[in-house]
Amino acid sequence: MKMSKIKRIAAVFLTLAMVMGMSITAFADFAKPVDGDAKVVEVKGIEENVTYNAYQIIDAEYDASGFTGYVWAPGINENDSIQEGKKVEFSPEGENAVVTGLDEAFITKLAADPSKLTNCKIGFNPSETPLEAGTWMILVTPTETNPEKVYNPMIVSVYYSVKGSGDSNELVSGTIDATKDWELEATDSFAKSSDISLEKDLDDEPNDTEVAVGDIVPFTITSTIPSYSPEYYKSPTFQITDTLVNGLKYNGEPEVYLGGTEEGNKLSKDVHYTLEYDVNTHFTIKFNFNNDTIKNLYSKTAEARAVTVKYETEILDSAVQKVGENTATLTYSKNTTETGTKTDKEYVFSFALHNVFQKVDGSNAPLGEAVFTLYKQDANSEDTIEWAEGEILKVSEVTTYTTKDAENGDIKFKGLDGDLTYYVKETAAPEGYSINDTIYKVVFTFDKPEGYTGDDVEYTVTITNNKTDETKTYTVKYNGTTAESEAGEYGNEPKTGSDEVTTVINTKLSALPSTGGIGTTIFTIAGCLIMIAAAGLFFVSRRKSAK
């Protein structure tokens, strides 16, 4: 509620005129007003199960004849004229009067620390518990189950008015006794509140949940700046912090928008907000409520107060050993003295092939120095592989891997996108061995659990090849962000119960017999003799023909 409205309500209340609300007669004719007269006020715009605390700011005063005027309530001690028991003054006279001293700073101070206001009703139910004549400040505390809501203070009044006085906004009398046909009025209040929201999303969640190392992945954070009344919140806090927990780094500073994501809605750093930024760890956006654009959002719609933060991240190798996590945290003013927080997280998953393939020789011994190329299916590529006769697949090369004797011939790749189909093919054999031309197809299967919160998960690797109908399946544990065990550079090995490793066999090339043996010599000599004999027979036959 704006301070100008608060002042008018309190002032008109003091001038015994009706300002707003419905008039309901509380007492019969010729009954005098007495201490304790009270009326229920209606508070609108509040969710169920909140806590209401009412604090009296202005009290009614009585004598033997009835109501005589208004005084500052117990606990008020602002200065010599504004303190408990002192007559409330207003200026100027008439309809536009305002209460002297009931200004923005005073209301803000009372709401920030109402503990000295002794005439209070803590935890009262406004629909059932009446408030005594006077002016009250109502503070609302959200429910424990839904604390993400901000309410501004409300001011309501319960006051006397005289019936049949003509214009109800005209001051008729400073006192009311049993000779007046009077009624008790209440100014109802509508709560100015804001829901606190924070959502963090992948811009392309169907495709960017499972990613490859090196991918650039865009994120969006959305929230809404609450309707922080400048009269109550002098320096509110509203800041968004994004933290890279694992597996990512930023690909540039974030962009911040207000009221939409068009270019004209883009906010300026160091004008509308300050930015703390570290490419490897976090950024914090703190909104500047000294800026008129931000400060004046109080009177705007939720759509106009909507905040959008856009930024990009790059996927790192560490997302293979442990699920990649990115956390957004909103810190906001719950009231003038307390802050609350709200968080949201997103996760990315990058897979690996490890202890799925093994390079061996004809005797099944591990074999090093074989080069394998990993391809991904790519409809836009000009490169191809022949999966089967007449079946040509467009692919693009991802990377290569050379097997090592010390690694038991393991053929391994990491940082793979589970949404893609991959192919593995030997492209260079060890010296003295022939290339195995079998092509292996690799497919990952993974479903992110509903409501995932960073626990260990599993994915499945399915291997087929273009030579046989054999299919092998491997289940791999993927360490979550809270995992106690450490995974290696290529993640974890397949779990027990998976199929046996897929062996890629190389055979030795045929070799000539060693020098000094009979070898081909005898065959060479025999061949030469036959050729000489044939030539001799040819010339003999020519000579006979000539004779």
PDB file of C-alpha atoms in Angstrom, residues 186-472:
ATOM      1  CA  ALA A 186     -13.677  -0.339   9.094  1.00  0.00           C
ATOM      2  CA  THR A 187     -11.304   0.301   6.205  1.00  0.00           C
ATOM      3  CA  ASP A 188     -10.547  -3.023   4.571  1.00  0.00           C
ATOM      4  CA  SER A 189      -7.165  -3.816   3.096  1.00  0.00           C
ATOM      5  CA  PHE A 190      -5.853  -5.639   0.033  1.00  0.00           C
ATOM      6  CA  ALA A 191      -2.437  -7.204   0.548  1.00  0.00           C
ATOM      7  CA  LYS A 192       0.268  -6.200  -1.894  1.00  0.00           C
ATOM      8  CA  SER A 193       2.198  -9.454  -2.171  1.00  0.00           C
ATOM      9  CA  SER A 194       4.627 -11.163  -4.522  1.00  0.00           C
ATOM     10  CA  ASP A 195       5.308 -14.824  -5.124  1.00  0.00           C
ATOM     11  CA  ILE A 196       9.009 -15.665  -5.145  1.00  0.00           C
ATOM     12  CA  SER A 197       9.936 -17.873  -8.076  1.00  0.00           C
ATOM     13  CA  LEU A 198      13.188 -19.193  -9.517  1.00  0.00           C
ATOM     14  CA  GLU A 199      13.506 -21.544 -12.477  1.00  0.00           C
ATOM     15  CA  LYS A 200      16.669 -22.717 -14.155  1.00  0.00           C
ATOM     16  CA  ASP A 201      16.378 -24.569 -17.468  1.00  0.00           C
ATOM     17  CA  LEU A 202      18.399 -25.919 -20.335  1.00  0.00           C
ATOM     18  CA  ASP A 203      17.328 -24.003 -23.440  1.00  0.00           C
ATOM     19  CA  ASP A 204      17.077 -27.291 -25.395  1.00  0.00           C
ATOM     20  CA  GLU A 205      16.471 -29.843 -22.667  1.00  0.00           C
ATOM     21  CA  PRO A 206      15.596 -32.803 -24.966  1.00  0.00           C
ATOM     22  CA  ASN A 207      18.965 -32.503 -26.716  1.00  0.00           C
ATOM     23  CA  ASP A 208      21.214 -30.884 -24.129  1.00  0.00           C
ATOM     24  CA  THR A 209      20.630 -33.167 -21.150  1.00  0.00           C
ATOM     25  CA  GLU A 210      23.019 -35.713 -22.703  1.00  0.00           C
ATOM     26  CA  VAL A 211      26.047 -33.920 -24.116  1.00  0.00           C
ATOM     27  CA  ALA A 212      29.562 -34.359 -25.462  1.00  0.00           C
ATOM     28  CA  VAL A 213      32.665 -32.814 -23.965  1.00  0.00           C
ATOM     29  CA  GLY A 214      33.315 -29.532 -25.735  1.00  0.00           C
ATOM     30  CA  ASP A 215      29.634 -28.851 -26.480  1.00  0.00           C
ATOM     31  CA  ILE A 216      28.351 -25.310 -25.847  1.00  0.00           C
ATOM     32  CA  VAL A 217      25.134 -25.550 -23.845  1.00  0.00           C
ATOM     33  CA  PRO A 218      22.830 -22.525 -23.251  1.00  0.00           C
ATOM     34  CA  PHE A 219      20.912 -22.031 -19.989  1.00  0.00           C
ATOM     35  CA  THR A 220      18.132 -19.660 -18.898  1.00  0.00           C
ATOM     36  CA  ILE A 221      17.236 -18.513 -15.373  1.00  0.00           C
ATOM     37  CA  THR A 222      13.883 -16.822 -14.781  1.00  0.00           C
ATOM     38  CA  SER A 223      12.504 -15.027 -11.729  1.00  0.00           C
ATOM     39  CA  THR A 224      10.320 -12.051 -10.816  1.00  0.00           C
ATOM     40  CA  ILE A 225      11.392  -9.067  -8.729  1.00  0.00           C
ATOM     41  CA  PRO A 226       8.849  -8.646  -5.886  1.00  0.00           C
ATOM     42  CA  SER A 227       6.756  -5.507  -5.444  1.00  0.00           C
ATOM     43  CA  TYR A 228       9.103  -3.988  -2.910  1.00  0.00           C
ATOM     44  CA  SER A 229       7.376  -0.838  -1.646  1.00  0.00           C
ATOM     45  CA  PRO A 230      10.023   1.922  -1.544  1.00  0.00           C
ATOM     46  CA  GLU A 231       8.325   3.303   1.579  1.00  0.00           C
ATOM     47  CA  TYR A 232       8.881   0.030   3.444  1.00  0.00           C
ATOM     48  CA  TYR A 233      11.927  -1.501   1.752  1.00  0.00           C
ATOM     49  CA  LYS A 234      14.646   1.146   1.666  1.00  0.00           C
ATOM     50  CA  SER A 235      17.409  -1.129   0.388  1.00  0.00           C
ATOM     51  CA  PRO A 236      16.007  -4.564  -0.474  1.00  0.00           C
ATOM     52  CA  THR A 237      18.128  -7.491  -1.609  1.00  0.00           C
ATOM     53  CA  PHE A 238      17.406  -9.321  -4.833  1.00  0.00           C
ATOM     54  CA  GLN A 239      20.314 -11.196  -6.341  1.00  0.00           C
ATOM     55  CA  ILE A 240      20.830 -14.303  -8.482  1.00  0.00           C
ATOM     56  CA  THR A 241      23.943 -16.448  -8.055  1.00  0.00           C
ATOM     57  CA  ASP A 242      24.807 -19.212 -10.489  1.00  0.00           C
ATOM     58  CA  THR A 243      27.367 -21.811  -9.353  1.00  0.00           C
ATOM     59  CA  LEU A 244      29.224 -24.366 -11.488  1.00  0.00           C
ATOM     60  CA  VAL A 245      29.373 -27.412  -9.227  1.00  0.00           C
ATOM     61  CA  ASN A 246      30.995 -29.820 -11.690  1.00  0.00           C
ATOM     62  CA  GLY A 247      31.687 -30.433 -15.367  1.00  0.00           C
ATOM     63  CA  LEU A 248      31.172 -26.950 -16.856  1.00  0.00           C
ATOM     64  CA  LYS A 249      32.736 -23.547 -17.387  1.00  0.00           C
ATOM     65  CA  TYR A 250      31.150 -20.327 -18.649  1.00  0.00           C
ATOM     66  CA  ASN A 251      31.360 -19.297 -22.263  1.00  0.00           C
ATOM     67  CA  GLY A 252      31.000 -15.575 -21.615  1.00  0.00           C
ATOM     68  CA  GLU A 253      29.200 -13.229 -19.208  1.00  0.00           C
ATOM     69  CA  PRO A 254      25.443 -13.567 -18.699  1.00  0.00           C
ATOM     70  CA  GLU A 255      22.881 -11.288 -20.327  1.00  0.00           C
ATOM     71  CA  VAL A 256      20.062  -9.904 -18.178  1.00  0.00           C
ATOM     72  CA  TYR A 257      16.590  -8.914 -19.427  1.00  0.00           C
ATOM     73  CA  LEU A 258      13.593  -7.287 -17.724  1.00  0.00           C
ATOM     74  CA  GLY A 259       9.990  -7.669 -18.903  1.00  0.00           C
ATOM     75  CA  GLY A 260      10.869  -9.781 -21.951  1.00  0.00           C
ATOM     76  CA  THR A 261      13.861 -11.022 -23.927  1.00  0.00           C
ATOM     77  CA  GLU A 262      13.775  -8.552 -26.805  1.00  0.00           C
ATOM     78  CA  GLU A 263      16.920  -6.508 -27.324  1.00  0.00           C
ATOM     79  CA  GLY A 264      15.191  -3.404 -25.969  1.00  0.00           C
ATOM     80  CA  ASN A 265      14.566  -5.168 -22.654  1.00  0.00           C
ATOM     81  CA  LYS A 266      18.237  -5.887 -22.039  1.00  0.00           C
ATOM     82  CA  LEU A 267      19.594  -4.348 -18.822  1.00  0.00           C
ATOM     83  CA  SER A 268      22.994  -2.701 -18.466  1.00  0.00           C
ATOM     84  CA  LYS A 269      25.724  -3.940 -16.166  1.00  0.00           C
ATOM     85  CA  ASP A 270      26.811  -1.403 -13.525  1.00  0.00           C
ATOM     86  CA  VAL A 271      23.611   0.582 -14.152  1.00  0.00           C
ATOM     87  CA  HIS A 272      20.714  -1.739 -13.399  1.00  0.00           C
ATOM     88  CA  TYR A 273      22.783  -4.439 -11.695  1.00  0.00           C
ATOM     89  CA  THR A 274      26.294  -5.293 -10.615  1.00  0.00           C
ATOM     90  CA  LEU A 275      28.042  -8.480 -11.779  1.00  0.00           C
ATOM     91  CA  GLU A 276      30.588 -10.641 -10.000  1.00  0.00           C
ATOM     92  CA  TYR A 277      31.941 -13.153 -12.531  1.00  0.00           C
ATOM     93  CA  ASP A 278      34.446 -16.030 -12.556  1.00  0.00           C
ATOM     94  CA  VAL A 279      34.594 -18.119 -15.729  1.00  0.00           C
ATOM     95  CA  ASN A 280      35.294 -21.331 -13.800  1.00  0.00           C
ATOM     96  CA  THR A 281      33.139 -21.044 -10.683  1.00  0.00           C
ATOM     97  CA  HIS A 282      30.169 -18.643 -10.503  1.00  0.00           C
ATOM     98  CA  PHE A 283      28.507 -15.346 -11.251  1.00  0.00           C
ATOM     99  CA  THR A 284      26.324 -13.129  -9.038  1.00  0.00           C
ATOM    100  CA  ILE A 285      23.854 -10.562 -10.378  1.00  0.00           C
ATOM    101  CA  LYS A 286      22.761  -8.014  -7.754  1.00  0.00           C
ATOM    102  CA  PHE A 287      19.976  -5.654  -8.758  1.00  0.00           C
ATOM    103  CA  ASN A 288      20.417  -1.954  -8.011  1.00  0.00           C
ATOM    104  CA  PHE A 289      17.357  -0.526  -6.235  1.00  0.00           C
ATOM    105  CA  ASN A 290      18.864   2.956  -6.373  1.00  0.00           C
ATOM    106  CA  ASN A 291      18.241   2.867 -10.105  1.00  0.00           C
ATOM    107  CA  ASP A 292      14.832   4.346 -10.961  1.00  0.00           C
ATOM    108  CA  THR A 293      13.943   1.534 -13.399  1.00  0.00           C
ATOM    109  CA  ILE A 294      14.419  -1.103 -10.701  1.00  0.00           C
ATOM    110  CA  LYS A 295      13.001   0.951  -7.815  1.00  0.00           C
ATOM    111  CA  ASN A 296       9.814   1.832  -9.707  1.00  0.00           C
ATOM    112  CA  LEU A 297       8.953  -1.801 -10.435  1.00  0.00           C
ATOM    113  CA  TYR A 298       6.832  -1.731  -7.270  1.00  0.00           C
ATOM    114  CA  SER A 299       3.787  -0.505  -9.182  1.00  0.00           C
ATOM    115  CA  LYS A 300       4.348  -2.704 -12.242  1.00  0.00           C
ATOM    116  CA  THR A 301       2.701  -5.979 -13.255  1.00  0.00           C
ATOM    117  CA  ALA A 302       4.359  -9.334 -12.694  1.00  0.00           C
ATOM    118  CA  GLU A 303       5.108  -9.497 -16.426  1.00  0.00           C
ATOM    119  CA  ALA A 304       6.934  -6.165 -16.269  1.00  0.00           C
ATOM    120  CA  ARG A 305       8.930  -7.341 -13.230  1.00  0.00           C
ATOM    121  CA  ALA A 306       9.967 -10.642 -14.860  1.00  0.00           C
ATOM    122  CA  VAL A 307      13.732 -11.208 -14.976  1.00  0.00           C
ATOM    123  CA  THR A 308      15.475 -13.445 -17.520  1.00  0.00           C
ATOM    124  CA  VAL A 309      19.168 -14.363 -17.348  1.00  0.00           C
ATOM    125  CA  LYS A 310      20.752 -16.056 -20.378  1.00  0.00           C
ATOM    126  CA  TYR A 311      24.241 -17.566 -20.577  1.00  0.00           C
ATOM    127  CA  GLU A 312      26.259 -20.408 -22.130  1.00  0.00           C
ATOM    128  CA  THR A 313      28.534 -23.081 -20.682  1.00  0.00           C
ATOM    129  CA  GLU A 314      31.121 -25.438 -22.148  1.00  0.00           C
ATOM    130  CA  ILE A 315      31.120 -29.126 -21.149  1.00  0.00           C
ATOM    131  CA  LEU A 316      34.368 -30.307 -19.521  1.00  0.00           C
ATOM    132  CA  ASP A 317      36.049 -33.716 -19.132  1.00  0.00           C
ATOM    133  CA  SER A 318      35.109 -33.784 -15.455  1.00  0.00           C
ATOM    134  CA  ALA A 319      31.472 -34.333 -16.517  1.00  0.00           C
ATOM    135  CA  VAL A 320      32.533 -37.869 -17.503  1.00  0.00           C
ATOM    136  CA  GLN A 321      33.720 -38.863 -14.026  1.00  0.00           C
ATOM    137  CA  LYS A 322      30.769 -37.230 -12.263  1.00  0.00           C
ATOM    138  CA  VAL A 323      27.404 -35.822 -13.368  1.00  0.00           C
ATOM    139  CA  GLY A 324      27.679 -32.173 -14.418  1.00  0.00           C
ATOM    140  CA  GLU A 325      25.763 -29.822 -12.105  1.00  0.00           C
ATOM    141  CA  ASN A 326      24.825 -26.150 -12.334  1.00  0.00           C
ATOM    142  CA  THR A 327      22.982 -24.478  -9.407  1.00  0.00           C
ATOM    143  CA  ALA A 328      21.105 -21.166  -9.333  1.00  0.00           C
ATOM    144  CA  THR A 329      20.356 -19.459  -6.004  1.00  0.00           C
ATOM    145  CA  LEU A 330      18.051 -16.496  -5.460  1.00  0.00           C
ATOM    146  CA  THR A 331      18.611 -14.360  -2.354  1.00  0.00           C
ATOM    147  CA  TYR A 332      15.773 -11.942  -1.607  1.00  0.00           C
ATOM    148  CA  SER A 333      14.414  -9.729   1.174  1.00  0.00           C
ATOM    149  CA  LYS A 334      11.578 -11.431   3.057  1.00  0.00           C
ATOM    150  CA  ASN A 335      11.074  -8.268   5.082  1.00  0.00           C
ATOM    151  CA  THR A 336      13.214  -5.306   6.092  1.00  0.00           C
ATOM    152  CA  THR A 337      15.474  -7.375   8.353  1.00  0.00           C
ATOM    153  CA  GLU A 338      15.500 -10.927   6.955  1.00  0.00           C
ATOM    154  CA  THR A 339      16.482 -12.545   3.677  1.00  0.00           C
ATOM    155  CA  GLY A 340      15.351 -15.840   2.191  1.00  0.00           C
ATOM    156  CA  THR A 341      16.793 -18.094  -0.475  1.00  0.00           C
ATOM    157  CA  LYS A 342      15.431 -20.289  -3.234  1.00  0.00           C
ATOM    158  CA  THR A 343      17.438 -22.677  -5.424  1.00  0.00           C
ATOM    159  CA  ASP A 344      17.040 -24.643  -8.628  1.00  0.00           C
ATOM    160  CA  LYS A 345      19.474 -27.003 -10.350  1.00  0.00           C
ATOM    161  CA  GLU A 346      20.162 -28.493 -13.738  1.00  0.00           C
ATOM    162  CA  TYR A 347      22.284 -31.511 -14.625  1.00  0.00           C
ATOM    163  CA  VAL A 348      24.117 -32.658 -17.755  1.00  0.00           C
ATOM    164  CA  PHE A 349      25.336 -36.178 -18.550  1.00  0.00           C
ATOM    165  CA  SER A 350      28.304 -37.212 -20.708  1.00  0.00           C
ATOM    166  CA  PHE A 351      29.132 -40.888 -21.347  1.00  0.00           C
ATOM    167  CA  ALA A 352      32.170 -43.069 -22.114  1.00  0.00           C
ATOM    168  CA  LEU A 353      33.301 -46.415 -23.577  1.00  0.00           C
ATOM    169  CA  HIS A 354      35.642 -48.182 -21.159  1.00  0.00           C
ATOM    170  CA  ASN A 355      36.345 -51.937 -20.921  1.00  0.00           C
ATOM    171  CA  VAL A 356      33.723 -52.542 -23.588  1.00  0.00           C
ATOM    172  CA  PHE A 357      36.135 -53.241 -26.485  1.00  0.00           C
ATOM    173  CA  GLN A 358      39.492 -55.089 -26.330  1.00  0.00           C
ATOM    174  CA  LYS A 359      42.150 -55.380 -29.032  1.00  0.00           C
ATOM    175  CA  VAL A 360      43.732 -58.877 -29.161  1.00  0.00           C
ATOM    176  CA  ASP A 361      45.832 -61.005 -31.511  1.00  0.00           C
ATOM    177  CA  GLY A 362      45.009 -64.425 -32.892  1.00  0.00           C
ATOM    178  CA  SER A 363      45.892 -66.079 -29.611  1.00  0.00           C
ATOM    179  CA  ASN A 364      43.659 -63.662 -27.661  1.00  0.00           C
ATOM    180  CA  ALA A 365      46.576 -61.766 -26.148  1.00  0.00           C
ATOM    181  CA  PRO A 366      46.162 -57.988 -25.671  1.00  0.00           C
ATOM    182  CA  LEU A 367      47.556 -56.002 -28.574  1.00  0.00           C
ATOM    183  CA  GLY A 368      48.825 -52.420 -28.544  1.00  0.00           C
ATOM    184  CA  GLU A 369      49.508 -49.860 -31.282  1.00  0.00           C
ATOM    185  CA  ALA A 370      46.218 -50.405 -33.111  1.00  0.00           C
ATOM    186  CA  VAL A 371      44.448 -47.182 -34.124  1.00  0.00           C
ATOM    187  CA  PHE A 372      40.675 -46.967 -33.877  1.00  0.00           C
ATOM    188  CA  THR A 373      38.557 -44.116 -35.206  1.00  0.00           C
ATOM    189  CA  LEU A 374      35.275 -43.056 -33.587  1.00  0.00           C
ATOM    190  CA  TYR A 375      32.623 -41.695 -35.949  1.00  0.00           C
ATOM    191  CA  LYS A 376      29.210 -40.217 -35.255  1.00  0.00           C
ATOM    192  CA  GLN A 377      26.265 -40.458 -37.596  1.00  0.00           C
ATOM    193  CA  ASP A 378      25.949 -37.097 -39.352  1.00  0.00           C
ATOM    194  CA  ALA A 379      23.428 -36.460 -42.122  1.00  0.00           C
ATOM    195  CA  ASN A 380      25.270 -33.291 -43.138  1.00  0.00           C
ATOM    196  CA  SER A 381      28.681 -34.887 -43.584  1.00  0.00           C
ATOM    197  CA  GLU A 382      30.312 -35.808 -46.885  1.00  0.00           C
ATOM    198  CA  ASP A 383      32.273 -38.679 -45.308  1.00  0.00           C
ATOM    199  CA  THR A 384      30.761 -42.164 -45.417  1.00  0.00           C
ATOM    200  CA  ILE A 385      31.257 -45.717 -44.237  1.00  0.00           C
ATOM    201  CA  GLU A 386      29.799 -48.875 -45.752  1.00  0.00           C
ATOM    202  CA  TRP A 387      27.822 -50.618 -43.035  1.00  0.00           C
ATOM    203  CA  ALA A 388      26.574 -53.335 -45.353  1.00  0.00           C
ATOM    204  CA  GLU A 389      26.474 -53.957 -49.072  1.00  0.00           C
ATOM    205  CA  GLY A 390      24.508 -51.076 -50.556  1.00  0.00           C
ATOM    206  CA  GLU A 391      24.051 -49.417 -47.151  1.00  0.00           C
ATOM    207  CA  ILE A 392      26.195 -46.291 -47.011  1.00  0.00           C
ATOM    208  CA  LEU A 393      26.123 -44.163 -43.846  1.00  0.00           C
ATOM    209  CA  LYS A 394      27.072 -40.504 -43.625  1.00  0.00           C
ATOM    210  CA  VAL A 395      29.407 -39.969 -40.677  1.00  0.00           C
ATOM    211  CA  SER A 396      31.871 -37.455 -39.318  1.00  0.00           C
ATOM    212  CA  GLU A 397      35.026 -38.302 -37.441  1.00  0.00           C
ATOM    213  CA  VAL A 398      35.012 -37.556 -33.711  1.00  0.00           C
ATOM    214  CA  THR A 399      38.426 -38.727 -32.504  1.00  0.00           C
ATOM    215  CA  THR A 400      40.932 -41.585 -32.610  1.00  0.00           C
ATOM    216  CA  TYR A 401      42.422 -43.842 -29.962  1.00  0.00           C
ATOM    217  CA  THR A 402      45.586 -45.964 -30.061  1.00  0.00           C
ATOM    218  CA  THR A 403      45.562 -49.117 -27.958  1.00  0.00           C
ATOM    219  CA  LYS A 404      48.344 -49.812 -25.477  1.00  0.00           C
ATOM    220  CA  ASP A 405      49.789 -53.092 -24.235  1.00  0.00           C
ATOM    221  CA  ALA A 406      49.914 -51.643 -20.726  1.00  0.00           C
ATOM    222  CA  GLU A 407      46.161 -51.028 -20.831  1.00  0.00           C
ATOM    223  CA  ASN A 408      45.326 -54.611 -21.775  1.00  0.00           C
ATOM    224  CA  GLY A 409      44.289 -53.579 -25.277  1.00  0.00           C
ATOM    225  CA  ASP A 410      41.346 -51.491 -24.011  1.00  0.00           C
ATOM    226  CA  ILE A 411      39.707 -49.401 -26.758  1.00  0.00           C
ATOM    227  CA  LYS A 412      38.177 -46.409 -25.006  1.00  0.00           C
ATOM    228  CA  PHE A 413      36.525 -43.071 -25.724  1.00  0.00           C
ATOM    229  CA  LYS A 414      35.048 -40.446 -23.395  1.00  0.00           C
ATOM    230  CA  GLY A 415      32.797 -37.396 -23.353  1.00  0.00           C
ATOM    231  CA  LEU A 416      30.146 -38.851 -25.647  1.00  0.00           C
ATOM    232  CA  ASP A 417      26.635 -37.552 -26.297  1.00  0.00           C
ATOM    233  CA  GLY A 418      24.070 -40.198 -25.386  1.00  0.00           C
ATOM    234  CA  ASP A 419      21.632 -38.866 -27.983  1.00  0.00           C
ATOM    235  CA  LEU A 420      23.966 -39.773 -30.869  1.00  0.00           C
ATOM    236  CA  THR A 421      24.785 -43.023 -32.651  1.00  0.00           C
ATOM    237  CA  TYR A 422      28.501 -43.804 -32.875  1.00  0.00           C
ATOM    238  CA  TYR A 423      30.613 -46.197 -34.993  1.00  0.00           C
ATOM    239  CA  VAL A 424      34.019 -47.657 -34.090  1.00  0.00           C
ATOM    240  CA  LYS A 425      36.383 -48.907 -36.820  1.00  0.00           C
ATOM    241  CA  GLU A 426      40.017 -49.946 -36.872  1.00  0.00           C
ATOM    242  CA  THR A 427      41.898 -47.626 -39.233  1.00  0.00           C
ATOM    243  CA  ALA A 428      45.514 -48.672 -38.644  1.00  0.00           C
ATOM    244  CA  ALA A 429      46.814 -52.070 -37.529  1.00  0.00           C
ATOM    245  CA  PRO A 430      49.980 -52.778 -35.543  1.00  0.00           C
ATOM    246  CA  GLU A 431      53.031 -53.535 -37.631  1.00  0.00           C
ATOM    247  CA  GLY A 432      52.879 -57.068 -38.974  1.00  0.00           C
ATOM    248  CA  TYR A 433      49.125 -57.432 -38.556  1.00  0.00           C
ATOM    249  CA  SER A 434      46.195 -57.096 -40.900  1.00  0.00           C
ATOM    250  CA  ILE A 435      43.377 -54.587 -40.257  1.00  0.00           C
ATOM    251  CA  ASN A 436      40.131 -55.951 -38.866  1.00  0.00           C
ATOM    252  CA  ASP A 437      37.499 -54.311 -41.112  1.00  0.00           C
ATOM    253  CA  THR A 438      34.542 -54.969 -38.792  1.00  0.00           C
ATOM    254  CA  ILE A 439      32.507 -51.852 -37.972  1.00  0.00           C
ATOM    255  CA  TYR A 440      30.910 -51.627 -34.521  1.00  0.00           C
ATOM    256  CA  LYS A 441      27.769 -49.608 -33.826  1.00  0.00           C
ATOM    257  CA  VAL A 442      27.456 -47.995 -30.375  1.00  0.00           C
ATOM    258  CA  VAL A 443      24.130 -46.835 -28.887  1.00  0.00           C
ATOM    259  CA  PHE A 444      23.615 -45.360 -25.399  1.00  0.00           C
ATOM    260  CA  THR A 445      20.350 -45.686 -23.474  1.00  0.00           C
ATOM    261  CA  PHE A 446      19.640 -43.346 -20.564  1.00  0.00           C
ATOM    262  CA  ASP A 447      16.558 -41.864 -18.939  1.00  0.00           C
ATOM    263  CA  LYS A 448      17.060 -39.054 -16.454  1.00  0.00           C
ATOM    264  CA  PRO A 449      15.034 -39.974 -13.341  1.00  0.00           C
ATOM    265  CA  GLU A 450      12.017 -37.814 -12.560  1.00  0.00           C
ATOM    266  CA  GLY A 451      12.930 -35.274  -9.903  1.00  0.00           C
ATOM    267  CA  TYR A 452      16.628 -36.114 -10.182  1.00  0.00           C
ATOM    268  CA  THR A 453      18.729 -34.550  -7.402  1.00  0.00           C
ATOM    269  CA  GLY A 454      22.306 -35.659  -8.160  1.00  0.00           C
ATOM    270  CA  ASP A 455      22.377 -39.322  -7.100  1.00  0.00           C
ATOM    271  CA  ASP A 456      24.314 -42.093  -8.865  1.00  0.00           C
ATOM    272  CA  VAL A 457      22.591 -43.233 -12.064  1.00  0.00           C
ATOM    273  CA  GLU A 458      23.134 -45.918 -14.709  1.00  0.00           C
ATOM    274  CA  TYR A 459      23.303 -45.944 -18.490  1.00  0.00           C
ATOM    275  CA  THR A 460      23.374 -48.812 -20.971  1.00  0.00           C
ATOM    276  CA  VAL A 461      25.783 -49.359 -23.880  1.00  0.00           C
ATOM    277  CA  THR A 462      24.600 -51.621 -26.724  1.00  0.00           C
ATOM    278  CA  ILE A 463      27.154 -52.921 -29.280  1.00  0.00           C
ATOM    279  CA  THR A 464      26.303 -54.462 -32.655  1.00  0.00           C
ATOM    280  CA  ASN A 465      28.533 -55.059 -35.706  1.00  0.00           C
ATOM    281  CA  ASN A 466      28.205 -55.368 -39.459  1.00  0.00           C
ATOM    282  CA  LYS A 467      29.608 -58.920 -39.700  1.00  0.00           C
ATOM    283  CA  THR A 468      27.396 -60.945 -37.350  1.00  0.00           C
ATOM    284  CA  ASP A 469      24.045 -60.760 -35.619  1.00  0.00           C
ATOM    285  CA  GLU A 470      25.736 -60.568 -32.208  1.00  0.00           C
ATOM    286  CA  THR A 471      24.471 -57.915 -29.779  1.00  0.00           C
ATOM    287  CA  LYS A 472      26.196 -57.128 -26.496  1.00  0.00           C
TER     288      LYS A 472
END
